[in-house]
mmCIF file of C-alpha atoms and ligand atoms in Angstrom:
data_model
loop_
_atom_site.group_PDB
_atom_site.id
_atom_site.type_symbol
_atom_site.label_atom_id
_atom_site.label_comp_id
_atom_site.label_asym_id
_atom_site.label_seq_id
_atom_site.Cartn_x
_atom_site.Cartn_y
_atom_site.Cartn_z
ATOM 1 C CA MET A 463 16.282 13.157 9.874
ATOM 2 C CA THR A 464 16.523 11.707 13.429
ATOM 3 C CA MET A 465 15.277 8.469 14.083
ATOM 4 C CA GLN A 466 12.909 10.223 16.783
ATOM 5 C CA ALA A 467 11.768 11.978 13.357
ATOM 6 C CA GLN A 468 11.223 9.090 11.499
ATOM 7 C CA MET A 469 9.198 7.304 14.096
ATOM 8 C CA ASP A 470 6.932 10.558 14.050
ATOM 9 C CA THR A 471 6.637 10.428 10.293
ATOM 10 C CA ALA A 472 5.792 6.918 10.690
ATOM 11 C CA ARG A 473 3.215 7.840 13.354
ATOM 12 C CA THR A 474 1.904 10.873 11.352
ATOM 13 C CA LEU A 475 1.677 8.427 8.377
ATOM 14 C CA VAL A 476 -0.479 6.028 10.408
ATOM 15 C CA ALA A 477 -1.960 7.214 13.381
ATOM 16 C CA SER A 478 -3.456 10.844 12.334
ATOM 17 C CA GLY A 479 -7.026 9.150 11.322
ATOM 18 C CA LYS A 480 -5.846 9.409 7.945
ATOM 19 C CA GLY A 481 -5.192 6.873 5.413
ATOM 20 C CA LEU A 482 -2.266 6.091 2.506
ATOM 21 C CA LEU A 483 -2.712 6.266 -0.756
ATOM 22 C CA ALA A 484 -0.856 4.396 -3.130
ATOM 23 C CA MET A 485 0.040 5.860 -6.386
ATOM 24 C CA ASP A 486 2.905 4.081 -7.413
ATOM 25 C CA GLU A 487 2.224 1.992 -10.352
ATOM 26 C CA SER A 488 5.146 1.137 -12.719
ATOM 27 C CA ASN A 489 4.735 2.761 -16.013
ATOM 28 C CA GLY A 490 3.940 -0.791 -17.153
ATOM 29 C CA THR A 491 1.442 -1.276 -14.505
ATOM 30 C CA CYS A 492 0.253 1.905 -15.372
ATOM 31 C CA ASN A 493 -0.071 1.014 -19.421
ATOM 32 C CA LYS A 494 -1.745 -2.025 -18.398
ATOM 33 C CA ARG A 495 -4.535 -0.049 -16.350
ATOM 34 C CA PHE A 496 -5.228 2.766 -19.118
ATOM 35 C CA ALA A 497 -5.071 0.054 -22.147
ATOM 36 C CA GLU A 498 -8.037 -1.722 -20.015
ATOM 37 C CA GLU A 499 -9.763 1.505 -20.285
ATOM 38 C CA GLY A 500 -8.894 2.336 -24.004
ATOM 39 C CA ILE A 501 -6.524 5.440 -22.760
ATOM 40 C CA PRO A 502 -2.912 5.795 -24.886
ATOM 41 C CA GLN A 503 -0.001 4.834 -23.277
ATOM 42 C CA THR A 504 1.957 8.034 -23.182
ATOM 43 C CA GLU A 505 3.843 9.314 -20.876
ATOM 44 C CA GLU A 506 1.646 12.709 -21.063
ATOM 45 C CA ALA A 507 -1.297 10.491 -20.595
ATOM 46 C CA ARG A 508 0.246 9.295 -16.803
ATOM 47 C CA ARG A 509 1.727 12.719 -15.974
ATOM 48 C CA ALA A 510 -2.123 13.791 -16.678
ATOM 49 C CA TYR A 511 -3.671 11.199 -14.471
ATOM 50 C CA ARG A 512 -1.476 12.217 -12.082
ATOM 51 C CA GLU A 513 -1.780 15.459 -11.639
ATOM 52 C CA LEU A 514 -5.767 14.796 -11.491
ATOM 53 C CA ILE A 515 -5.161 12.412 -8.368
ATOM 54 C CA VAL A 516 -2.791 15.013 -6.751
ATOM 55 C CA THR A 517 -4.601 18.246 -6.943
ATOM 56 C CA THR A 518 -7.730 16.806 -5.967
ATOM 57 C CA PRO A 519 -9.727 19.277 -3.697
ATOM 58 C CA ARG A 520 -9.616 18.743 -0.016
ATOM 59 C CA LEU A 521 -7.608 15.244 -0.698
ATOM 60 C CA GLY A 522 -5.234 15.943 2.573
ATOM 61 C CA GLU A 523 -8.444 15.517 4.951
ATOM 62 C CA SER A 524 -8.686 11.932 4.414
ATOM 63 C CA ILE A 525 -4.865 11.344 3.168
ATOM 64 C CA SER A 526 -1.457 11.506 4.900
ATOM 65 C CA GLY A 527 0.467 10.360 2.529
ATOM 66 C CA ALA A 528 0.989 9.406 -0.909
ATOM 67 C CA ILE A 529 3.492 6.514 -2.486
ATOM 68 C CA LEU A 530 4.841 7.928 -5.905
ATOM 69 C CA TYR A 531 6.671 6.219 -8.855
ATOM 70 C CA ASP A 532 10.634 7.022 -10.023
ATOM 71 C CA GLU A 533 8.718 8.601 -13.295
ATOM 72 C CA THR A 534 6.068 10.609 -10.949
ATOM 73 C CA ILE A 535 8.349 11.816 -8.114
ATOM 74 C CA ARG A 536 10.126 13.494 -11.423
ATOM 75 C CA GLN A 537 6.478 14.731 -12.962
ATOM 76 C CA ARG A 538 4.807 18.282 -12.585
ATOM 77 C CA THR A 539 1.762 20.182 -13.024
ATOM 78 C CA GLY A 540 0.567 21.605 -16.499
ATOM 79 C CA HIS A 541 2.013 24.694 -14.538
ATOM 80 C CA GLY A 542 4.856 23.596 -13.904
ATOM 81 C CA ILE A 543 4.430 22.777 -10.110
ATOM 82 C CA PRO A 544 6.667 19.653 -9.204
ATOM 83 C CA PHE A 545 3.898 16.796 -7.754
ATOM 84 C CA VAL A 546 5.883 16.505 -4.389
ATOM 85 C CA LYS A 547 5.106 20.237 -3.821
ATOM 86 C CA VAL A 548 1.655 20.223 -4.496
ATOM 87 C CA LEU A 549 1.360 16.837 -2.313
ATOM 88 C CA THR A 550 3.315 19.281 0.501
ATOM 89 C CA ASP A 551 1.087 22.098 0.625
ATOM 90 C CA ALA A 552 -1.925 19.990 0.707
ATOM 91 C CA GLY A 553 -0.335 18.649 4.054
ATOM 92 C CA ILE A 554 0.481 14.884 2.331
ATOM 93 C CA ILE A 555 3.887 13.412 2.727
ATOM 94 C CA ALA A 556 5.557 12.464 -0.257
ATOM 95 C CA GLY A 557 6.678 8.800 -1.112
ATOM 96 C CA ILE A 558 8.275 6.421 -3.219
ATOM 97 C CA LYS A 559 8.118 3.189 -4.330
ATOM 98 C CA VAL A 560 11.894 1.799 -4.694
ATOM 99 C CA ASP A 561 11.629 -1.660 -5.166
ATOM 100 C CA LEU A 562 12.080 -3.071 -8.991
ATOM 101 C CA GLY A 563 9.469 -5.384 -9.141
ATOM 102 C CA ALA A 564 9.415 -9.064 -8.437
ATOM 103 C CA LYS A 565 10.999 -11.709 -10.514
ATOM 104 C CA ASP A 566 11.622 -15.202 -10.804
ATOM 105 C CA LEU A 567 13.390 -16.986 -8.065
ATOM 106 C CA ALA A 568 15.846 -19.186 -9.101
ATOM 107 C CA CYS A 569 15.354 -23.136 -8.356
ATOM 108 C CA HIS A 570 12.003 -22.035 -6.926
ATOM 109 C CA PRO A 571 9.343 -22.649 -9.925
ATOM 110 C CA GLY A 572 5.850 -20.482 -9.618
ATOM 111 C CA GLU A 573 7.499 -18.164 -6.936
ATOM 112 C CA LYS A 574 9.335 -14.993 -7.089
ATOM 113 C CA VAL A 575 11.623 -12.496 -5.185
ATOM 114 C CA THR A 576 11.266 -8.732 -5.355
ATOM 115 C CA GLU A 577 14.630 -6.859 -6.864
ATOM 116 C CA GLY A 578 16.312 -3.776 -6.471
ATOM 117 C CA LEU A 579 19.140 -4.257 -3.345
ATOM 118 C CA ASP A 580 21.247 -3.847 -5.474
ATOM 119 C CA GLY A 581 22.398 0.192 -5.525
ATOM 120 C CA LEU A 582 19.431 0.862 -3.784
ATOM 121 C CA ARG A 583 21.314 3.027 -1.011
ATOM 122 C CA PRO A 584 22.196 5.849 -3.627
ATOM 123 C CA ARG A 585 18.778 5.679 -4.771
ATOM 124 C CA LEU A 586 17.262 6.010 -1.636
ATOM 125 C CA GLN A 587 19.513 9.219 -0.904
ATOM 126 C CA GLU A 588 18.691 11.263 -4.128
ATOM 127 C CA TYR A 589 15.011 10.735 -3.641
ATOM 128 C CA PHE A 590 15.442 12.162 -0.016
ATOM 129 C CA GLN A 591 16.811 15.136 -1.544
ATOM 130 C CA ILE A 592 14.024 14.839 -4.125
ATOM 131 C CA GLY A 593 11.485 15.311 -0.906
ATOM 132 C CA ALA A 594 10.806 11.811 -0.529
ATOM 133 C CA ARG A 595 10.023 10.662 3.773
ATOM 134 C CA PHE A 596 8.814 7.211 3.399
ATOM 135 C CA ALA A 597 9.150 4.600 1.089
ATOM 136 C CA LYS A 598 8.011 1.184 -0.023
ATOM 137 C CA TRP A 599 8.826 -2.088 -1.170
ATOM 138 C CA ARG A 600 6.248 -5.079 -2.402
ATOM 139 C CA ALA A 601 6.971 -8.920 -2.054
ATOM 140 C CA VAL A 602 4.769 -10.843 -3.547
ATOM 141 C CA ILE A 603 3.808 -14.376 -2.509
ATOM 142 C CA SER A 604 1.546 -16.728 -4.509
ATOM 143 C CA LEU A 605 -0.330 -19.872 -2.782
ATOM 144 C CA GLY A 606 -0.560 -23.140 -4.554
ATOM 145 C CA ASP A 607 0.207 -26.522 -4.690
ATOM 146 C CA GLY A 608 3.318 -26.487 -2.197
ATOM 147 C CA LEU A 609 3.308 -23.113 -2.359
ATOM 148 C CA PRO A 610 5.131 -20.734 -0.974
ATOM 149 C CA THR A 611 7.986 -22.704 -0.095
ATOM 150 C CA PRO A 612 10.340 -22.193 2.892
ATOM 151 C CA GLY A 613 13.244 -20.663 0.577
ATOM 152 C CA GLY A 614 10.514 -18.328 -1.484
ATOM 153 C CA ILE A 615 9.148 -16.725 2.034
ATOM 154 C CA ARG A 616 12.939 -16.674 3.690
ATOM 155 C CA ALA A 617 14.395 -14.855 0.784
ATOM 156 C CA ASN A 618 11.653 -12.372 0.318
ATOM 157 C CA ALA A 619 11.279 -11.621 4.026
ATOM 158 C CA HIS A 620 15.526 -11.423 3.733
ATOM 159 C CA ALA A 621 15.090 -8.584 1.054
ATOM 160 C CA LEU A 622 12.412 -6.978 2.778
ATOM 161 C CA ALA A 623 14.225 -6.517 5.835
ATOM 162 C CA ARG A 624 17.329 -5.250 4.069
ATOM 163 C CA TYR A 625 15.792 -3.032 2.380
ATOM 164 C CA ALA A 626 14.129 -1.608 5.380
ATOM 165 C CA ALA A 627 17.467 -1.357 7.022
ATOM 166 C CA LEU A 628 18.712 0.698 4.211
ATOM 167 C CA CYS A 629 15.710 3.102 4.516
ATOM 168 C CA GLN A 630 16.022 4.103 8.035
ATOM 169 C CA GLU A 631 19.893 4.477 6.883
ATOM 170 C CA SER A 632 18.523 7.072 4.951
ATOM 171 C CA GLU A 633 16.055 8.769 6.896
ATOM 172 C CA LEU A 634 13.161 6.829 5.044
ATOM 173 C CA VAL A 635 10.478 5.337 6.972
ATOM 174 C CA PRO A 636 10.221 1.427 5.248
ATOM 175 C CA ILE A 637 6.543 0.272 4.171
ATOM 176 C CA VAL A 638 7.424 -3.338 4.116
ATOM 177 C CA GLU A 639 4.773 -5.203 2.158
ATOM 178 C CA PRO A 640 4.457 -8.878 1.988
ATOM 179 C CA GLU A 641 1.440 -9.430 -0.172
ATOM 180 C CA ILE A 642 -0.289 -12.830 -0.633
ATOM 181 C CA LEU A 643 -1.963 -12.375 -3.195
ATOM 182 C CA MET A 644 -5.893 -13.327 -3.996
ATOM 183 C CA ASP A 645 -5.432 -15.777 -6.988
ATOM 184 C CA GLY A 646 -6.644 -19.206 -6.564
ATOM 185 C CA ASP A 647 -9.227 -21.127 -4.684
ATOM 186 C CA HIS A 648 -7.375 -21.449 -1.421
ATOM 187 C CA SER A 649 -9.516 -21.014 1.791
ATOM 188 C CA LEU A 650 -9.355 -18.088 4.218
ATOM 189 C CA GLU A 651 -8.142 -20.544 6.622
ATOM 190 C CA ARG A 652 -4.823 -21.199 4.441
ATOM 191 C CA CYS A 653 -4.426 -17.839 3.388
ATOM 192 C CA ARG A 654 -4.333 -17.052 7.841
ATOM 193 C CA VAL A 655 -1.755 -19.899 7.918
ATOM 194 C CA VAL A 656 0.590 -18.736 5.155
ATOM 195 C CA THR A 657 0.169 -15.237 6.555
ATOM 196 C CA GLU A 658 1.272 -15.842 10.008
ATOM 197 C CA ASP A 659 4.115 -17.886 8.273
ATOM 198 C CA ILE A 660 5.270 -15.012 6.147
ATOM 199 C CA LEU A 661 4.971 -12.358 8.998
ATOM 200 C CA ARG A 662 6.948 -14.381 11.579
ATOM 201 C CA ALA A 663 9.372 -14.716 8.579
ATOM 202 C CA VAL A 664 9.703 -11.002 7.619
ATOM 203 C CA PHE A 665 9.835 -9.704 11.776
ATOM 204 C CA ASP A 666 12.698 -12.434 12.579
ATOM 205 C CA GLU A 667 14.474 -11.316 9.825
ATOM 206 C CA LEU A 668 14.172 -7.417 10.605
ATOM 207 C CA HIS A 669 14.710 -7.915 13.887
ATOM 208 C CA SER A 670 18.033 -9.755 12.539
ATOM 209 C CA GLN A 671 18.859 -6.469 10.657
ATOM 210 C CA GLN A 672 18.469 -4.112 13.541
ATOM 211 C CA VAL A 673 15.033 -2.664 11.818
ATOM 212 C CA VAL A 674 13.313 0.213 14.577
ATOM 213 C CA LEU A 675 10.060 -0.874 14.668
ATOM 214 C CA GLU A 676 8.629 2.080 15.631
ATOM 215 C CA ALA A 677 9.978 4.120 12.486
ATOM 216 C CA MET A 678 7.986 1.354 9.883
ATOM 217 C CA ILE A 679 4.752 0.674 8.893
ATOM 218 C CA LEU A 680 3.436 -2.952 8.222
ATOM 219 C CA LYS A 681 1.403 -3.157 4.603
ATOM 220 C CA PRO A 682 0.194 -6.521 4.796
ATOM 221 C CA ASN A 683 -2.314 -8.127 2.941
ATOM 222 C CA MET A 684 -5.953 -8.699 4.645
ATOM 223 C CA VAL A 685 -6.686 -12.658 5.191
ATOM 224 C CA LEU A 686 -9.238 -13.624 2.515
ATOM 225 C CA SER A 687 -10.559 -16.850 0.632
ATOM 226 C CA GLY A 688 -8.689 -17.141 -2.792
ATOM 227 C CA LEU A 689 -10.883 -15.301 -5.377
ATOM 228 C CA HIS A 690 -11.998 -18.957 -7.132
ATOM 229 C CA CYS A 691 -12.736 -20.528 -3.581
ATOM 230 C CA PRO A 692 -16.862 -21.339 -3.522
ATOM 231 C CA ARG A 693 -16.603 -19.932 0.260
ATOM 232 C CA GLN A 694 -15.898 -16.755 0.682
ATOM 233 C CA GLY A 695 -15.693 -15.426 4.289
ATOM 234 C CA SER A 696 -18.067 -12.887 5.820
ATOM 235 C CA LEU A 697 -16.845 -9.201 6.572
ATOM 236 C CA ASP A 698 -16.862 -10.906 10.399
ATOM 237 C CA GLU A 699 -14.565 -13.572 9.180
ATOM 238 C CA VAL A 700 -12.510 -11.727 7.569
ATOM 239 C CA ALA A 701 -11.770 -9.128 10.246
ATOM 240 C CA ASP A 702 -11.869 -11.815 13.018
ATOM 241 C CA ALA A 703 -9.123 -13.761 10.659
ATOM 242 C CA THR A 704 -6.834 -11.159 9.813
ATOM 243 C CA LEU A 705 -6.805 -9.572 13.100
ATOM 244 C CA GLY A 706 -6.003 -12.762 15.119
ATOM 245 C CA CYS A 707 -2.849 -13.113 12.738
ATOM 246 C CA LEU A 708 -1.770 -9.528 13.186
ATOM 247 C CA LEU A 709 -2.278 -9.570 17.087
ATOM 248 C CA ARG A 710 -0.342 -13.572 16.753
ATOM 249 C CA ASN A 711 2.451 -12.225 14.950
ATOM 250 C CA VAL A 712 3.294 -8.478 14.639
ATOM 251 C CA PRO A 713 4.760 -6.861 17.339
ATOM 252 C CA ALA A 714 3.448 -4.119 19.623
ATOM 253 C CA ALA A 715 6.328 -1.369 18.604
ATOM 254 C CA VAL A 716 5.068 -1.159 14.738
ATOM 255 C CA ALA A 717 4.186 2.063 14.489
ATOM 256 C CA GLY A 718 0.908 0.918 12.617
ATOM 257 C CA ILE A 719 -0.668 -1.535 9.937
ATOM 258 C CA ALA A 720 -1.887 0.129 6.640
ATOM 259 C CA PHE A 721 -3.675 -2.566 4.492
ATOM 260 C CA LEU A 722 -3.089 -3.377 0.497
ATOM 261 C CA SER A 723 -6.381 -3.540 -1.388
ATOM 262 C CA GLY A 724 -5.268 -6.656 -3.705
ATOM 263 C CA GLY A 725 -7.878 -5.970 -6.286
ATOM 264 C CA GLN A 726 -10.753 -6.107 -4.036
ATOM 265 C CA SER A 727 -13.747 -4.030 -5.195
ATOM 266 C CA GLY A 728 -13.566 -0.408 -3.778
ATOM 267 C CA GLU A 729 -16.775 -1.010 -1.632
ATOM 268 C CA LEU A 730 -15.692 -4.495 -0.034
ATOM 269 C CA ALA A 731 -12.117 -3.439 0.771
ATOM 270 C CA THR A 732 -13.886 -0.138 2.864
ATOM 271 C CA ALA A 733 -16.329 -2.534 4.638
ATOM 272 C CA ARG A 734 -13.585 -5.128 5.698
ATOM 273 C CA LEU A 735 -11.359 -1.967 6.924
ATOM 274 C CA ASN A 736 -14.453 -0.635 8.498
ATOM 275 C CA ALA A 737 -15.633 -4.357 10.230
ATOM 276 C CA MET A 738 -11.465 -4.408 11.166
ATOM 277 C CA ASN A 739 -11.645 -0.768 12.949
ATOM 278 C CA VAL A 740 -14.967 -1.930 14.671
ATOM 279 C CA LYS A 741 -13.542 -4.794 16.216
ATOM 280 C CA ARG A 742 -10.506 -2.495 17.427
ATOM 281 C CA GLN A 743 -12.314 -0.219 18.987
ATOM 282 C CA ALA A 744 -14.106 -2.894 20.660
ATOM 283 C CA MET A 745 -10.980 -4.675 22.144
ATOM 284 C CA GLY A 746 -9.479 -1.552 22.938
ATOM 285 C CA SER A 747 -6.195 -1.499 24.408
ATOM 286 C CA ARG A 748 -5.769 -5.436 23.313
ATOM 287 C CA THR A 749 -4.984 -4.201 19.518
ATOM 288 C CA PRO A 750 -1.823 -1.845 20.031
ATOM 289 C CA TRP A 751 -1.159 0.013 16.112
ATOM 290 C CA PRO A 752 -3.683 2.279 14.111
ATOM 291 C CA LEU A 753 -5.375 0.255 11.235
ATOM 292 C CA THR A 754 -5.506 2.659 8.200
ATOM 293 C CA PHE A 755 -5.229 1.882 3.928
ATOM 294 C CA SER A 756 -3.037 1.842 1.497
ATOM 295 C CA PHE A 757 -4.519 1.243 -1.332
ATOM 296 C CA ALA A 758 -4.487 1.592 -5.275
ATOM 297 C CA ARG A 759 -7.092 0.217 -7.012
ATOM 298 C CA ALA A 760 -9.444 0.268 -4.575
ATOM 299 C CA VAL A 761 -9.190 3.777 -4.370
ATOM 300 C CA GLN A 762 -8.464 4.865 -7.948
ATOM 301 C CA GLN A 763 -10.077 2.294 -10.248
ATOM 302 C CA PRO A 764 -13.343 4.154 -10.066
ATOM 303 C CA ALA A 765 -11.825 7.719 -10.754
ATOM 304 C CA LEU A 766 -9.321 5.659 -13.659
ATOM 305 C CA HIS A 767 -13.099 5.001 -15.058
ATOM 306 C CA ILE A 768 -14.521 8.073 -14.897
ATOM 307 C CA TRP A 769 -11.477 10.170 -16.401
ATOM 308 C CA HIS A 770 -11.539 7.842 -19.494
ATOM 309 C CA GLY A 771 -8.266 9.893 -20.287
ATOM 310 C CA GLN A 772 -10.417 13.065 -21.404
ATOM 311 C CA GLU A 773 -9.975 16.347 -19.384
ATOM 312 C CA ALA A 774 -13.564 17.419 -19.290
ATOM 313 C CA GLN A 775 -14.165 14.128 -16.979
ATOM 314 C CA ARG A 776 -11.571 15.551 -14.614
ATOM 315 C CA LEU A 777 -13.888 16.899 -11.766
ATOM 316 C CA ALA A 778 -16.095 13.807 -11.966
ATOM 317 C CA ALA A 779 -13.267 12.166 -11.772
ATOM 318 C CA GLN A 780 -11.700 13.575 -8.576
ATOM 319 C CA GLN A 781 -14.975 13.834 -7.066
ATOM 320 C CA ALA A 782 -15.136 9.649 -7.488
ATOM 321 C CA LEU A 783 -11.577 9.933 -5.741
ATOM 322 C CA SER A 784 -12.763 11.847 -2.997
ATOM 323 C CA HIS A 785 -15.924 9.924 -2.162
ATOM 324 C CA ARG A 786 -13.754 6.743 -2.075
ATOM 325 C CA VAL A 787 -11.072 8.165 0.545
ATOM 326 C CA ARG A 788 -13.988 9.631 2.812
ATOM 327 C CA CYS A 789 -15.443 6.312 2.497
ATOM 328 C CA ASN A 790 -12.309 5.043 3.854
ATOM 329 C CA ARG A 791 -11.379 7.329 5.981
ATOM 330 C CA ALA A 792 -14.726 6.692 7.698
ATOM 331 C CA ALA A 793 -13.789 2.904 7.660
ATOM 332 C CA LEU A 794 -10.992 4.570 10.252
ATOM 333 C CA LEU A 795 -13.559 5.283 12.687
ATOM 334 C CA GLY A 796 -15.663 2.342 12.322
ATOM 335 C CA GLU A 797 -18.208 4.667 10.721
ATOM 336 C CA TYR A 798 -18.475 3.344 7.515
ATOM 337 C CA HIS A 799 -21.967 2.072 5.994
ATOM 338 C CA ALA A 800 -23.094 0.786 2.413
ATOM 339 C CA THR A 801 -25.566 4.128 2.302
ATOM 340 C CA MET A 802 -22.577 5.993 1.472
ATOM 341 C CA GLU A 803 -22.146 4.453 -1.563
ATOM 342 C CA THR A 804 -25.803 6.064 -2.753
ATOM 343 C CA PRO A 805 -25.707 9.405 -4.006
HETATM 344 P P1 13P B 612 -3.505 -2.485 -4.368
HETATM 345 O O1 13P B 612 -4.198 -1.714 -3.343
HETATM 346 O O2 13P B 612 -4.175 -1.691 -5.594
HETATM 347 O O3 13P B 612 -3.376 -3.943 -3.949
HETATM 348 O O4 13P B 612 -2.270 -1.821 -4.190
HETATM 349 C C1 13P B 612 -1.482 -1.499 -3.092
HETATM 350 C C2 13P B 612 -0.148 -1.409 -3.379
HETATM 351 O O5 13P B 612 0.504 -0.434 -3.275
HETATM 352 C C3 13P B 612 1.017 -2.514 -4.084
HETATM 353 O O6 13P B 612 1.739 -2.539 -3.813
#
């Protein structure tokens, strides 16, 4: 893929009025979610669950790209069709999570840095051969007393930029995901300040690694109060804080922005995305990029709960997944309303 083709892929992923489906849980994370629901933690259960997702009827009407995991990108349906082909046939671009997880950052108690740069180049080339056309790397930042430190921010920003440059060299569109966790009692204002610090550091490093912004997607957190903060921001406050933060720190050249859900409920994540798109429309040309979703939990959770590892529940689970992606698609147009949640 030439750089022009990468730019076209990035635009298709974010600017087609659709969103991304993150189904890239590592085996450990997937097993943890299964354990919470009492589902056996086997490779076959993970395969069956992923088959349920990728074969959901009309998924391609709302989803432009699906982020897979190393195990998943090699898996097939019960009839032997590779998941990548099922997605491609549905008009969905296959992507791949390539980081190897967040590990303790040396000499920085309470902070993590994402690993996976060593040996990344041949892994990217292999994923491209299998059919991936974009990739994802997630950096994790916790807010706390004196955290994050400048060293923690810089280490994560640098790794994100090294990853993004390697992706573009291997003809994959990088999704750059610096995530501030919702855990804690921090205020919305503190989340805004730190999100701005991180975005500035990330774009500084992306610039120094010569990453082409038109061929990348930013996957940020929404600016939110901590889960245990007694004062939670209203839809308007969250939308204003998030948009303002992005406008001040994300270059207009970036192909688009696709939010993570971070543990918000499906309904809340959709309502907040909708509020942002309502404001974006009102601001017209002052917001240069599309604002879409790249949710995992906020899209999958109801479906996983309904499925419960039981084949008889597959259709009902697919309906729940369809419902969430349709609500999120409406939110991209600023047309979501809570009444859509009542059957
Ligand atoms: P959540 O939407 O569950 O936060 O997951 C998004 C994601 O891809 C995390 O890397």
